[in-house]
Amino acid sequence: MCGIVGYIGPKKPGEVLINGLKRLDYRGYDSAGVAVSSENEIYLQKKKGRIGDLSEKDIPIGKSGIGHTRWATHGRPSDHNAHPFIDCRGEIAIVHNGIIDNFSSIKEELINNGHEFTSETDSEVIVHLLEENYDGDFLEAFKKTVTRINGSYAILAIHKDSNELLVSRNQSPMVIGVGDQENLVASDAPALLEHTKNVKYLQDGDIARITEDNIEIWNENDELIERETKKIEWDAEDAEKGGYEHFMLKEIFEQPKAIHESILGRLTDFNELDLSQYNLDAVQFIACGTSAHAGFVGKYIFEKIAKIPCTLEFSSEYRHSSPSDSYPLTILLSQSGETLDTIAAAREANRRGNDTLAITNVLDSSITREVDDVMYTQAGPEIGVAATKTFTTQVVMLYLLAVEMGIERNVLSKDQADKYRDELRRLPRKVETILNDKEKIKELTESLSKADDIFFVGRNINYPVALEGALKLKEIAYIHAAGYPAGELKHGPFALLTENTPVIAIAVKDQTFEKMLGNIGEIAARDSPVIVVGDQDKELEKLADENYFIPEVPPLFSPLLVNVVLQLISYYTAYRLDRDIDKPRNLAKSVTVE
Ligand code: F6R
């Protein structure tokens, strides 16, 4: 999604802005631009394409500047539609993330007042409204402008005559970097880390005026308030590749640490959570994409460990479903905490009277303000667009939560709970064993990279893992893949099986194992090459064309291990095909549009 950076201080704004935008390029973008207030003029440079296409040397020295990477929503990617936008007199520049719902009526009014628009975007109305409202007091004009617009936004504006950055946010993240005789603002913290680790997170409705030595913030009621300064624990290098060829590979390899830290981190979360206040008779998981698959694994975990009936809903569907008479505990999963569909689902769950709990990886992200309680995964920043370590840590949180709920519901003894926790503590080692086998897993992908269609099948708790395996392969290798419950292939997809349609079959020794052996036999009889990922077994060795056996683990804990193998399969398949692994085409890291 779009990225924003702003700077005010003695450094060269061009350098700070361009470096900051580069730190945000993992969010996905199609055009980039900067505007600098210099010698009482606004300098503007913007282009469709990469940040590197901007000419840094042409950007003048100035006191303040704003930068943007755009991911097209209203209006195709083009130079004209790129941000920043400037007003007709060339005095004001703005950048915007989000969507202005009422832009067409405002645009019509502004055109009638003589404003000339240069783009097809909704964002451009903001700068013309500012121009319309400006009569010498930039802050007043900004406040007036913000009250006119509806929708989701993070806005950053500069005026040629005023030495300040003006910022506002509603449902779109914005964080201020507190420096020494300089200040910054960005849509996402990695853009700031090179300069400062001290940050203030803005909240919905906030307006901030930032100068090089002062930060003033007004809340939605126009009261001057303080927002706490927090310290970010990540290093700038944490957001770098650290010697790996891709962020995705680095993040796959960070999973043993991420699991370990999520288990440690749980202690504080559970101390703060009071499970007795929830309705634990039913749980509903709501999420999108990979987070939805984590929730789907969670359904099996909760049903098994805490004996709670669960459902899973996609965020984008939930709002349009009919409310039921029951009031399940609603668990919303979102790595970024900024996925608009999931935020909207949280609001709807609250409206329906459910208790709401979010599991997210991003401190103070938007979803945290929509729910009753929050649990944080301890995955660290995830830069690769494809979610890997955050899926793993979400599932770890769900194991831990299920154990606590099992105890709360008196369906789990202390002994059983300890056994489950011990099993979790053993997982990082087992994941390491798989990671050490990366070359062996890479070999499995030679034939896969030549296929046009690939099936992933699993049963029981590994059915959602098959869905996740297929999603990962589609998004980074651009190969069509479908995840199925293994027993369903014969009800239609069999028609597609040929010697050119590899099937990745997940087979672990749970109550479905015998049936799975039968399913694999049926697939092999249709000449499809079968790659088995699962528990060591002689019969499987005979049936499969190729296999990878995971370290020994109880079936209930197998999803995380199997999924790491599938992540590496997707990664190496995409690698062989020379895909843009960290930034797959048409995708963005956080999806802040519905
Ligand atoms: C796939 C992927 C997406 C996200 C989805 C939800 O690899 O990353 O499917 O899982 O967009 O994002 P969050 O979890 O940030 O709400």
Coordinates of C-alpha atoms and ligand atoms in Angstrom, one line a residue:
M1 CA 0.0 0.0 0.0
C2 CA 1.1 3.6 -0.2
G3 CA 3.9 5.0 1.9
I4 CA 4.4 8.4 3.4
V5 CA 7.6 10.1 4.7
G6 CA 8.0 13.7 6.0
Y7 CA 11.0 15.5 7.3
I8 CA 11.8 18.9 8.9
G9 CA 15.3 19.7 10.1
P10 CA 18.8 20.6 9.0
K11 CA 19.6 17.5 6.9
K12 CA 19.1 17.5 3.1
P13 CA 15.4 16.7 2.7
G14 CA 15.9 14.9 -0.6
E15 CA 18.3 12.4 0.9
V16 CA 16.1 11.7 4.0
L17 CA 12.9 11.4 2.0
I18 CA 14.3 9.1 -0.7
N19 CA 16.0 6.8 1.9
G20 CA 12.8 6.8 3.9
L21 CA 10.7 5.8 0.9
K22 CA 13.2 3.0 0.1
R23 CA 12.6 1.6 3.6
L24 CA 8.9 1.5 2.8
D25 CA 9.1 0.0 -0.7
Y26 CA 8.2 -3.4 0.8
R27 CA 4.6 -2.0 1.0
G28 CA 4.4 -2.3 -2.7
Y29 CA 4.0 0.8 -5.0
D30 CA 3.8 1.9 -8.6
S31 CA 4.9 5.5 -8.5
A32 CA 6.9 7.8 -6.2
G33 CA 7.4 11.5 -5.6
V34 CA 8.7 14.2 -3.3
A35 CA 8.0 17.9 -2.6
V36 CA 10.3 20.2 -0.7
S37 CA 9.7 23.7 0.6
S38 CA 12.7 25.7 -0.4
E39 CA 13.3 29.4 -0.6
N40 CA 9.6 30.2 -0.4
E41 CA 8.7 27.9 -3.3
I42 CA 7.5 24.3 -3.5
Y43 CA 9.8 22.1 -5.5
L44 CA 8.0 19.0 -6.9
Q45 CA 9.3 15.8 -8.5
K46 CA 7.1 12.7 -9.1
K47 CA 7.1 9.8 -11.5
K48 CA 5.5 6.5 -12.3
G49 CA 8.0 3.7 -11.6
R50 CA 10.6 3.0 -9.0
I51 CA 11.9 5.3 -6.3
G52 CA 15.4 5.0 -7.9
D53 CA 14.0 6.8 -11.0
L54 CA 13.7 10.0 -9.0
S55 CA 16.7 12.3 -9.4
E56 CA 18.0 13.0 -5.9
K57 CA 20.6 15.5 -7.0
D58 CA 17.9 17.8 -8.5
I59 CA 16.1 18.1 -5.1
P60 CA 17.0 21.5 -3.6
I61 CA 18.1 22.1 0.0
G62 CA 15.2 23.1 2.1
K63 CA 13.9 23.0 5.6
S64 CA 11.0 20.5 5.1
G65 CA 9.8 18.0 2.6
I66 CA 7.3 15.2 2.0
G67 CA 7.5 12.0 0.0
H68 CA 5.2 9.3 -1.1
T69 CA 5.0 5.9 -2.8
R70 CA 1.7 5.3 -4.4
W71 CA -0.2 2.0 -5.0
A72 CA -3.0 2.9 -7.4
T73 CA -6.6 2.9 -6.2
H74 CA -8.4 5.8 -7.9
G75 CA -6.7 6.4 -11.3
R76 CA -4.1 4.3 -13.0
P77 CA -0.4 4.4 -12.2
S78 CA 1.0 7.5 -14.0
D79 CA 3.1 10.6 -13.5
H80 CA 0.0 12.8 -13.1
N81 CA -1.6 10.5 -10.6
A82 CA 1.6 10.2 -8.5
H83 CA 1.8 12.2 -5.2
P84 CA 2.6 14.8 -4.0
F85 CA -0.1 17.1 -5.3
I86 CA 0.2 20.9 -5.4
D87 CA -2.5 23.5 -5.5
C88 CA -3.1 25.9 -8.4
R89 CA -0.8 28.6 -7.0
G90 CA 2.0 26.2 -6.3
E91 CA 2.1 27.1 -2.6
I92 CA 0.9 23.9 -0.9
A93 CA 1.8 20.3 -1.3
I94 CA 0.2 17.2 0.1
V95 CA 0.5 13.4 0.2
H96 CA -2.3 11.1 1.2
N97 CA -2.8 7.4 2.0
G98 CA -6.3 5.9 2.0
I99 CA -9.6 6.7 0.2
I100 CA -11.7 9.9 0.4
D101 CA -15.3 8.6 0.2
N102 CA -16.9 12.0 -0.6
F103 CA -14.3 13.2 -3.1
S104 CA -16.6 13.5 -6.1
S105 CA -19.0 16.0 -4.5
I106 CA -16.0 18.0 -3.2
K107 CA -14.3 17.9 -6.6
E108 CA -17.4 19.2 -8.3
E109 CA -17.7 22.1 -5.9
L110 CA -14.0 23.0 -6.3
I111 CA -14.2 22.8 -10.1
N112 CA -17.2 25.2 -10.0
N113 CA -15.0 27.5 -7.9
G114 CA -12.3 27.5 -10.6
H115 CA -9.9 24.9 -9.4
E116 CA -8.1 22.9 -12.1
F117 CA -7.4 19.3 -11.4
T118 CA -4.3 17.5 -12.9
S119 CA -5.1 13.9 -11.8
E120 CA -7.8 11.3 -11.6
T121 CA -7.2 10.7 -8.0
D122 CA -9.4 11.3 -5.0
S123 CA -6.4 12.7 -3.1
E124 CA -6.0 15.8 -5.2
V125 CA -9.2 17.3 -3.7
I126 CA -7.3 17.7 -0.4
V127 CA -4.8 20.2 -1.8
H128 CA -7.4 22.3 -3.5
L129 CA -9.6 22.3 -0.4
L130 CA -6.5 23.5 1.5
E131 CA -6.0 26.3 -1.0
E132 CA -9.7 27.3 -0.8
N133 CA -9.6 27.4 3.0
Y134 CA -6.2 29.2 3.3
D135 CA -6.2 32.8 4.3
G136 CA -2.8 33.2 6.0
D137 CA -3.2 30.5 8.8
F138 CA -2.1 27.1 7.4
L139 CA -3.1 25.2 10.5
E140 CA -6.6 26.6 10.5
A141 CA -6.9 25.8 6.8
F142 CA -5.7 22.2 7.5
K143 CA -8.2 21.7 10.4
K144 CA -11.1 23.1 8.3
T145 CA -10.1 20.8 5.4
V146 CA -10.0 17.7 7.5
T147 CA -13.5 18.2 8.8
R148 CA -14.8 18.2 5.2
I149 CA -13.5 14.9 4.2
N150 CA -14.9 11.4 4.9
G151 CA -13.1 8.2 4.5
S152 CA -9.8 6.7 5.5
Y153 CA -6.7 8.9 5.4
A154 CA -3.2 9.8 6.5
I155 CA -2.5 13.2 5.2
L156 CA 0.8 15.2 5.3
A157 CA 1.0 18.8 4.1
I158 CA 3.5 21.6 3.7
H159 CA 3.1 25.3 2.8
K160 CA 5.9 27.3 1.1
D161 CA 5.6 30.1 3.7
S162 CA 5.3 28.1 6.9
N163 CA 8.1 26.0 8.5
E164 CA 6.0 23.1 9.6
L165 CA 4.6 19.7 8.7
L166 CA 0.9 19.2 9.2
V167 CA -0.4 15.7 9.6
S168 CA -3.7 14.0 10.2
R169 CA -4.9 10.5 10.3
N170 CA -8.1 8.5 10.3
Q171 CA -8.0 4.7 9.8
S172 CA -4.6 4.9 8.2
P173 CA -1.4 4.7 10.2
M174 CA 0.9 7.6 10.9
V175 CA 3.8 7.7 13.3
I176 CA 5.9 10.7 14.3
G177 CA 9.7 10.2 14.7
V178 CA 10.9 12.4 17.6
G179 CA 14.4 13.6 16.8
D180 CA 17.0 16.1 18.2
Q181 CA 16.5 19.4 16.4
E182 CA 14.7 17.5 13.7
N183 CA 11.4 15.6 13.4
L184 CA 10.0 13.1 11.0
V185 CA 6.7 11.5 10.2
A186 CA 5.9 8.3 8.3
S187 CA 3.2 5.9 7.6
D188 CA 5.4 3.1 8.9
A189 CA 8.2 3.0 11.4
P190 CA 11.0 1.5 9.3
A191 CA 11.2 4.8 7.4
L192 CA 12.2 6.6 10.6
L193 CA 14.6 4.2 12.3
E194 CA 17.7 5.5 10.6
H195 CA 17.1 8.8 12.4
T196 CA 15.3 8.0 15.6
K197 CA 13.8 5.2 17.6
N198 CA 11.5 7.5 19.6
V199 CA 8.0 7.7 18.2
K200 CA 4.6 9.0 18.9
Y201 CA 1.7 7.0 17.3
L202 CA -1.1 9.3 16.1
Q203 CA -4.7 8.1 16.7
D204 CA -7.8 8.4 14.6
G205 CA -8.9 12.1 14.4
D206 CA -5.5 13.5 15.5
I207 CA -4.0 16.5 13.8
A208 CA -0.3 17.3 14.4
R209 CA 1.8 20.3 13.8
I210 CA 5.5 19.4 13.6
T211 CA 8.4 21.8 13.5
E212 CA 12.0 20.9 13.9
D213 CA 11.9 21.4 17.7
N214 CA 8.3 21.0 18.6
I215 CA 5.3 18.6 18.2
E216 CA 1.8 19.7 18.9
I217 CA -1.1 17.3 18.7
W218 CA -4.9 18.0 18.8
N219 CA -7.3 15.1 19.2
E220 CA -10.6 14.7 17.3
N221 CA -12.3 17.2 19.7
D222 CA -9.6 19.8 18.9
E223 CA -8.1 19.6 22.3
L224 CA -4.3 20.0 22.6
I225 CA -3.1 16.7 24.0
E226 CA 0.1 14.7 24.6
R227 CA 0.7 11.4 22.9
E228 CA 3.2 9.3 24.8
T229 CA 6.6 8.9 23.2
K230 CA 7.5 5.2 22.9
K231 CA 10.8 3.5 22.0
I232 CA 10.9 1.1 19.1
E233 CA 12.9 -1.9 19.9
W234 CA 13.9 -2.9 16.4
D235 CA 17.2 -1.8 14.8
A236 CA 17.3 -0.3 11.3
E237 CA 19.2 -3.5 10.4
D238 CA 16.3 -5.6 11.6
A239 CA 14.5 -4.2 8.7
E240 CA 17.3 -5.1 6.3
K241 CA 18.0 -8.5 4.6
G242 CA 20.9 -9.5 6.9
G243 CA 22.8 -11.4 4.3
Y244 CA 19.9 -13.4 2.9
E245 CA 19.0 -13.0 -0.8
H246 CA 15.4 -12.1 0.0
F247 CA 13.5 -10.9 3.0
M248 CA 11.2 -13.8 2.7
L249 CA 14.0 -16.3 3.1
K250 CA 15.4 -14.3 6.1
E251 CA 12.0 -14.3 7.6
I252 CA 11.5 -18.0 7.1
F253 CA 14.8 -18.6 8.9
E254 CA 13.8 -16.3 11.7
Q255 CA 11.0 -18.6 12.7
P256 CA 12.7 -20.6 15.5
K257 CA 13.5 -17.3 17.2
A258 CA 10.0 -15.9 16.6
I259 CA 8.4 -19.0 18.1
H260 CA 10.6 -18.8 21.1
E261 CA 9.9 -15.1 21.7
S262 CA 6.2 -15.5 21.2
I263 CA 6.2 -18.2 23.9
L264 CA 8.2 -16.0 26.2
G265 CA 6.1 -12.9 25.4
R266 CA 2.9 -14.6 26.2
L267 CA 3.4 -14.3 30.0
T268 CA 2.8 -10.5 29.9
D269 CA -0.2 -10.9 27.5
F270 CA -1.9 -13.5 29.7
N271 CA -1.3 -11.5 32.8
E272 CA -3.2 -8.7 31.3
L273 CA -6.0 -10.9 29.8
D274 CA -8.9 -11.9 32.0
L275 CA -10.4 -14.9 30.2
S276 CA -13.2 -15.2 32.8
Q277 CA -14.8 -12.1 31.3
Y278 CA -15.3 -13.8 27.9
N279 CA -18.1 -16.0 26.6
L280 CA -16.0 -19.1 25.9
D281 CA -18.9 -21.2 24.7
A282 CA -18.1 -20.4 21.1
V283 CA -15.2 -18.7 19.2
Q284 CA -15.2 -17.0 15.9
F285 CA -12.0 -16.3 14.0
I286 CA -12.0 -13.5 11.5
A287 CA -9.2 -12.6 9.2
C288 CA -8.0 -12.3 5.6
G289 CA -5.5 -14.3 3.5
T290 CA -2.7 -16.0 5.4
S291 CA -4.1 -14.7 8.7
A292 CA -7.4 -16.4 7.9
H293 CA -5.5 -19.7 7.4
A294 CA -3.9 -19.2 10.8
G295 CA -7.4 -18.8 12.2
F296 CA -8.5 -21.9 10.4
V297 CA -5.7 -23.9 12.0
G298 CA -6.8 -22.3 15.3
K299 CA -10.3 -23.7 14.9
Y300 CA -8.9 -27.3 15.1
I301 CA -6.6 -26.3 17.9
F302 CA -9.3 -24.7 20.0
E303 CA -11.8 -27.6 19.4
K304 CA -9.2 -30.1 20.4
I305 CA -7.5 -28.4 23.4
A306 CA -10.2 -26.2 24.8
K307 CA -13.2 -28.1 23.5
I308 CA -14.8 -24.9 22.1
P309 CA -16.8 -25.0 18.9
C310 CA -15.3 -22.5 16.4
T311 CA -16.1 -21.0 13.1
L312 CA -13.9 -19.1 10.7
E313 CA -15.0 -16.1 8.5
F314 CA -13.2 -14.0 6.0
S315 CA -13.3 -10.4 7.2
S316 CA -14.6 -9.2 3.8
E317 CA -17.6 -11.5 4.1
Y318 CA -18.4 -11.2 7.8
R319 CA -19.9 -7.8 7.7
H320 CA -22.4 -8.9 5.1
S321 CA -23.5 -12.0 7.0
S322 CA -26.6 -12.2 9.2
P323 CA -26.0 -11.8 12.9
S324 CA -26.8 -14.9 15.0
D325 CA -28.3 -15.1 18.4
S326 CA -25.1 -16.3 20.0
Y327 CA -22.3 -14.0 21.1
P328 CA -19.1 -15.8 20.3
L329 CA -15.7 -14.5 21.4
T330 CA -14.4 -12.9 18.2
I331 CA -10.7 -13.3 17.6
L332 CA -9.4 -11.1 14.8
L333 CA -6.0 -12.0 13.3
S334 CA -4.0 -9.4 11.4
Q335 CA -0.3 -9.2 11.0
S336 CA -0.3 -5.5 10.1
G337 CA -3.3 -4.6 12.2
E338 CA -4.2 -2.3 9.3
T339 CA -6.2 -4.5 7.0
L340 CA -9.3 -2.4 6.5
D341 CA -11.7 -5.4 6.0
T342 CA -10.5 -6.8 9.3
I343 CA -10.9 -3.5 11.1
A344 CA -14.4 -3.2 9.7
A345 CA -15.2 -6.7 10.9
A346 CA -14.0 -5.8 14.4
R347 CA -16.4 -2.9 14.4
E348 CA -19.2 -5.1 13.3
A349 CA -18.4 -7.8 15.9
N350 CA -18.5 -5.1 18.6
R351 CA -21.8 -3.8 17.2
R352 CA -23.2 -7.3 17.4
G353 CA -22.3 -7.4 21.1
N354 CA -19.4 -9.9 20.9
D355 CA -16.3 -9.7 23.0
T356 CA -13.4 -8.9 20.6
L357 CA -9.7 -9.9 20.8
A358 CA -7.1 -9.0 18.2
I359 CA -3.9 -10.8 17.6
T360 CA -1.5 -8.6 15.7
N361 CA 2.2 -8.0 15.1
V362 CA 2.2 -4.3 15.0
L363 CA 2.3 -2.2 18.2
D364 CA -0.5 0.3 18.4
S365 CA -1.8 -0.6 14.9
S366 CA -5.3 0.6 14.0
I367 CA -7.0 -2.7 15.0
T368 CA -5.8 -2.4 18.6
R369 CA -8.1 0.6 19.1
E370 CA -11.1 -1.3 17.8
V371 CA -11.1 -4.3 20.2
D372 CA -11.6 -5.1 23.8
D373 CA -8.2 -6.8 24.1
V374 CA -5.0 -7.3 22.2
M375 CA -2.3 -10.0 22.0
Y376 CA 0.9 -9.2 20.2
T377 CA 2.9 -11.8 18.2
Q378 CA 6.6 -11.3 18.7
A379 CA 7.6 -11.9 15.1
G380 CA 9.5 -8.5 14.6
P381 CA 9.1 -6.6 11.3
E382 CA 8.0 -8.7 8.4
I383 CA 9.1 -7.0 5.1
G384 CA 8.5 -9.7 2.5
V385 CA 5.0 -9.3 1.1
A386 CA 4.3 -13.0 1.6
A387 CA 3.5 -13.7 5.3
T388 CA 5.7 -16.4 6.8
K389 CA 6.9 -15.9 10.4
T390 CA 3.8 -14.0 11.3
F391 CA 1.6 -16.9 10.3
T392 CA 3.8 -19.1 12.5
T393 CA 3.6 -16.8 15.5
Q394 CA -0.1 -16.3 15.1
V395 CA -0.6 -20.1 15.3
V396 CA 1.7 -20.2 18.4
M397 CA -0.4 -17.6 20.1
L398 CA -3.5 -19.7 19.3
Y399 CA -2.0 -22.8 20.9
L400 CA -1.1 -20.8 24.0
L401 CA -4.5 -19.2 24.1
A402 CA -6.3 -22.5 23.7
V403 CA -4.4 -24.0 26.6
E404 CA -5.3 -21.1 28.8
M405 CA -8.9 -21.4 27.7
G406 CA -8.9 -25.1 28.3
I407 CA -7.8 -24.4 31.9
E408 CA -10.4 -21.7 32.3
R409 CA -13.2 -24.0 31.1
N410 CA -12.0 -26.9 33.3
V411 CA -11.5 -29.2 30.4
L412 CA -7.7 -29.3 30.7
S413 CA -5.7 -30.5 33.6
K414 CA -2.6 -28.7 34.7
D415 CA -0.5 -31.7 33.6
Q416 CA -2.0 -31.8 30.1
A417 CA -1.5 -28.0 29.8
D418 CA 2.2 -28.4 30.8
K419 CA 2.6 -31.2 28.2
Y420 CA 1.2 -28.9 25.4
R421 CA 3.5 -26.1 26.5
D422 CA 6.5 -28.4 26.5
E423 CA 5.6 -29.5 23.0
L424 CA 5.6 -25.9 21.9
R425 CA 8.9 -25.2 23.5
R426 CA 10.4 -28.1 21.4
L427 CA 9.2 -26.6 18.1
P428 CA 12.0 -24.1 17.5
R429 CA 14.6 -26.9 17.4
K430 CA 12.5 -29.0 15.0
V431 CA 12.0 -26.0 12.7
E432 CA 15.8 -25.6 12.7
T433 CA 16.1 -29.2 11.6
I434 CA 13.9 -28.4 8.6
L435 CA 15.7 -25.2 7.8
N436 CA 19.0 -27.1 7.8
D437 CA 17.5 -29.4 5.1
K438 CA 16.8 -26.5 2.8
E439 CA 18.9 -27.9 -0.1
K440 CA 17.0 -31.2 0.1
I441 CA 13.7 -29.2 -0.1
K442 CA 15.0 -27.1 -2.9
E443 CA 15.5 -30.3 -5.0
L444 CA 11.8 -31.1 -4.7
T445 CA 11.0 -27.9 -6.6
E446 CA 12.8 -28.7 -9.9
S447 CA 9.7 -30.4 -11.3
L448 CA 7.3 -28.0 -9.6
S449 CA 8.8 -24.9 -11.3
K450 CA 7.8 -26.4 -14.7
A451 CA 4.1 -27.0 -13.8
D452 CA 1.2 -24.8 -14.6
D453 CA -1.2 -26.2 -12.0
I454 CA -0.3 -27.7 -8.6
F455 CA -2.7 -29.2 -6.0
F456 CA -2.1 -29.2 -2.2
V457 CA -4.1 -31.7 -0.2
G458 CA -4.3 -32.3 3.5
R459 CA -6.8 -33.5 6.0
N460 CA -8.0 -32.4 9.4
I461 CA -5.7 -29.8 11.0
N462 CA -3.5 -29.9 7.9
Y463 CA -6.2 -29.0 5.5
P464 CA -5.8 -25.3 6.2
V465 CA -2.1 -25.8 5.8
A466 CA -2.8 -27.1 2.3
L467 CA -4.7 -23.9 1.6
E468 CA -1.8 -21.8 2.9
G469 CA 0.7 -23.8 0.8
A470 CA -1.3 -23.1 -2.3
L471 CA -1.7 -19.4 -1.5
K472 CA 2.0 -18.9 -0.9
L473 CA 2.9 -20.7 -4.2
K474 CA 0.4 -18.6 -6.2
E475 CA 1.5 -15.3 -4.8
I476 CA 5.2 -15.7 -5.2
A477 CA 5.7 -18.2 -8.0
Y478 CA 2.7 -17.1 -10.0
I479 CA 1.8 -20.8 -10.6
H480 CA -1.9 -21.6 -10.3
A481 CA -2.4 -23.8 -7.1
A482 CA -5.4 -25.0 -5.3
G483 CA -5.7 -26.4 -1.7
Y484 CA -8.2 -29.1 -1.1
P485 CA -9.2 -31.5 1.7
A486 CA -7.7 -34.7 0.3
G487 CA -11.1 -36.5 0.2
E488 CA -12.6 -33.9 -2.0
L489 CA -10.4 -34.4 -5.1
K490 CA -12.5 -37.2 -6.3
H491 CA -15.6 -34.9 -6.3
G492 CA -14.4 -32.9 -9.3
P493 CA -10.7 -31.9 -9.4
F494 CA -9.8 -35.5 -10.5
A495 CA -10.8 -34.4 -14.0
L496 CA -7.7 -32.1 -14.0
L497 CA -5.1 -34.7 -12.8
T498 CA -2.5 -35.7 -15.4
E499 CA 1.2 -36.4 -15.4
N500 CA 1.7 -32.6 -15.6
T501 CA -0.3 -31.8 -12.4
P502 CA 1.9 -32.4 -9.4
V503 CA 0.1 -32.9 -6.1
I504 CA 1.7 -32.1 -2.7
A505 CA 0.1 -34.3 -0.2
I506 CA 0.4 -33.6 3.6
A507 CA 0.2 -36.9 5.5
V508 CA 0.7 -37.0 9.2
K509 CA -0.1 -39.9 11.5
D510 CA -3.4 -38.7 13.0
Q511 CA -6.8 -40.4 12.7
T512 CA -6.9 -39.6 9.0
F513 CA -3.6 -41.2 8.1
E514 CA -5.1 -44.5 6.6
K515 CA -7.6 -42.5 4.6
M516 CA -4.8 -40.3 3.4
L517 CA -2.8 -43.3 2.2
G518 CA -5.9 -44.3 0.1
N519 CA -6.2 -40.7 -1.3
I520 CA -2.5 -40.7 -2.3
G521 CA -2.9 -44.1 -4.0
E522 CA -5.9 -42.7 -6.0
I523 CA -3.9 -39.6 -7.1
A524 CA -0.9 -41.7 -8.1
A525 CA -3.2 -44.0 -10.2
R526 CA -4.1 -40.8 -12.2
D527 CA -0.4 -40.5 -13.1
S528 CA 0.0 -37.2 -11.1
P529 CA 3.5 -36.9 -9.6
V530 CA 3.0 -37.0 -5.8
I531 CA 5.3 -35.1 -3.3
V532 CA 4.5 -36.2 0.2
V533 CA 5.3 -33.9 3.2
G534 CA 4.6 -35.5 6.5
D535 CA 5.6 -38.2 9.0
Q536 CA 8.2 -40.8 8.1
D537 CA 6.4 -44.0 6.9
K538 CA 7.4 -46.9 4.7
E539 CA 4.1 -47.1 2.9
L540 CA 4.3 -43.3 2.0
E541 CA 7.9 -43.8 0.7
K542 CA 6.5 -46.4 -1.7
L543 CA 3.5 -44.4 -2.9
A544 CA 5.2 -41.0 -3.3
D545 CA 7.4 -39.9 -6.2
E546 CA 9.3 -37.7 -3.8
N547 CA 9.0 -37.0 -0.1
Y548 CA 10.1 -34.8 2.8
F549 CA 9.6 -36.2 6.3
I550 CA 9.3 -33.8 9.2
P551 CA 10.9 -34.3 12.6
E552 CA 8.7 -36.4 15.0
V553 CA 5.9 -34.3 16.5
P554 CA 2.4 -35.0 17.8
P555 CA -0.1 -34.5 14.9
L556 CA -1.7 -31.5 16.7
F557 CA 1.6 -29.6 16.4
S558 CA 2.4 -30.8 12.9
P559 CA 1.0 -27.7 11.0
L560 CA 3.8 -25.4 11.9
L561 CA 6.5 -27.9 10.7
V562 CA 4.7 -28.9 7.5
N563 CA 4.1 -25.2 6.8
V564 CA 7.8 -24.3 7.0
V565 CA 8.5 -27.1 4.4
L566 CA 5.7 -25.6 2.2
Q567 CA 7.1 -22.1 2.6
L568 CA 10.5 -23.3 1.4
I569 CA 8.9 -25.2 -1.5
S570 CA 7.2 -22.0 -2.6
Y571 CA 10.3 -19.9 -2.1
Y572 CA 12.6 -22.2 -4.1
T573 CA 10.0 -22.7 -6.9
A574 CA 9.7 -18.9 -7.2
Y575 CA 13.5 -18.6 -7.0
R576 CA 14.0 -21.0 -10.0
L577 CA 11.5 -18.9 -11.9
D578 CA 13.3 -15.7 -11.0
R579 CA 10.2 -14.1 -9.6
D580 CA 10.1 -10.8 -7.6
I581 CA 9.8 -12.8 -4.4
D582 CA 9.7 -10.0 -1.8
K583 CA 7.4 -7.8 -3.9
P584 CA 5.1 -10.1 -6.0
R585 CA 3.3 -8.3 -8.8
N586 CA -0.1 -6.7 -8.0
L587 CA 0.3 -7.3 -4.2
A588 CA 0.9 -5.1 -1.3
K589 CA 2.0 -5.8 2.3
S590 CA -0.9 -4.2 4.0
V591 CA -4.2 -3.9 2.3
T592 CA -5.8 -0.7 3.6
V593 CA -8.7 -0.6 1.1
E594 CA -11.8 -2.7 1.2
Ligands
F6R1 C1 -0.2 -13.7 2.0 C2 -0.5 -12.4 2.8 C3 -1.9 -11.9 2.8 C4 -2.2 -11.4 4.2 C5 -3.5 -10.7 4.2 C6 -3.9 -10.2 5.6 O1 1.1 -14.1 2.2 O2 0.4 -11.9 3.4 O3 -2.8 -12.8 2.4 O4 -2.2 -12.4 5.1 O5 -3.5 -9.6 3.4 O6 -3.0 -9.3 6.1 P1 -3.0 -9.0 7.7 O7 -2.6 -10.2 8.4 O8 -1.9 -7.9 7.8 O9 -4.3 -8.5 8.1

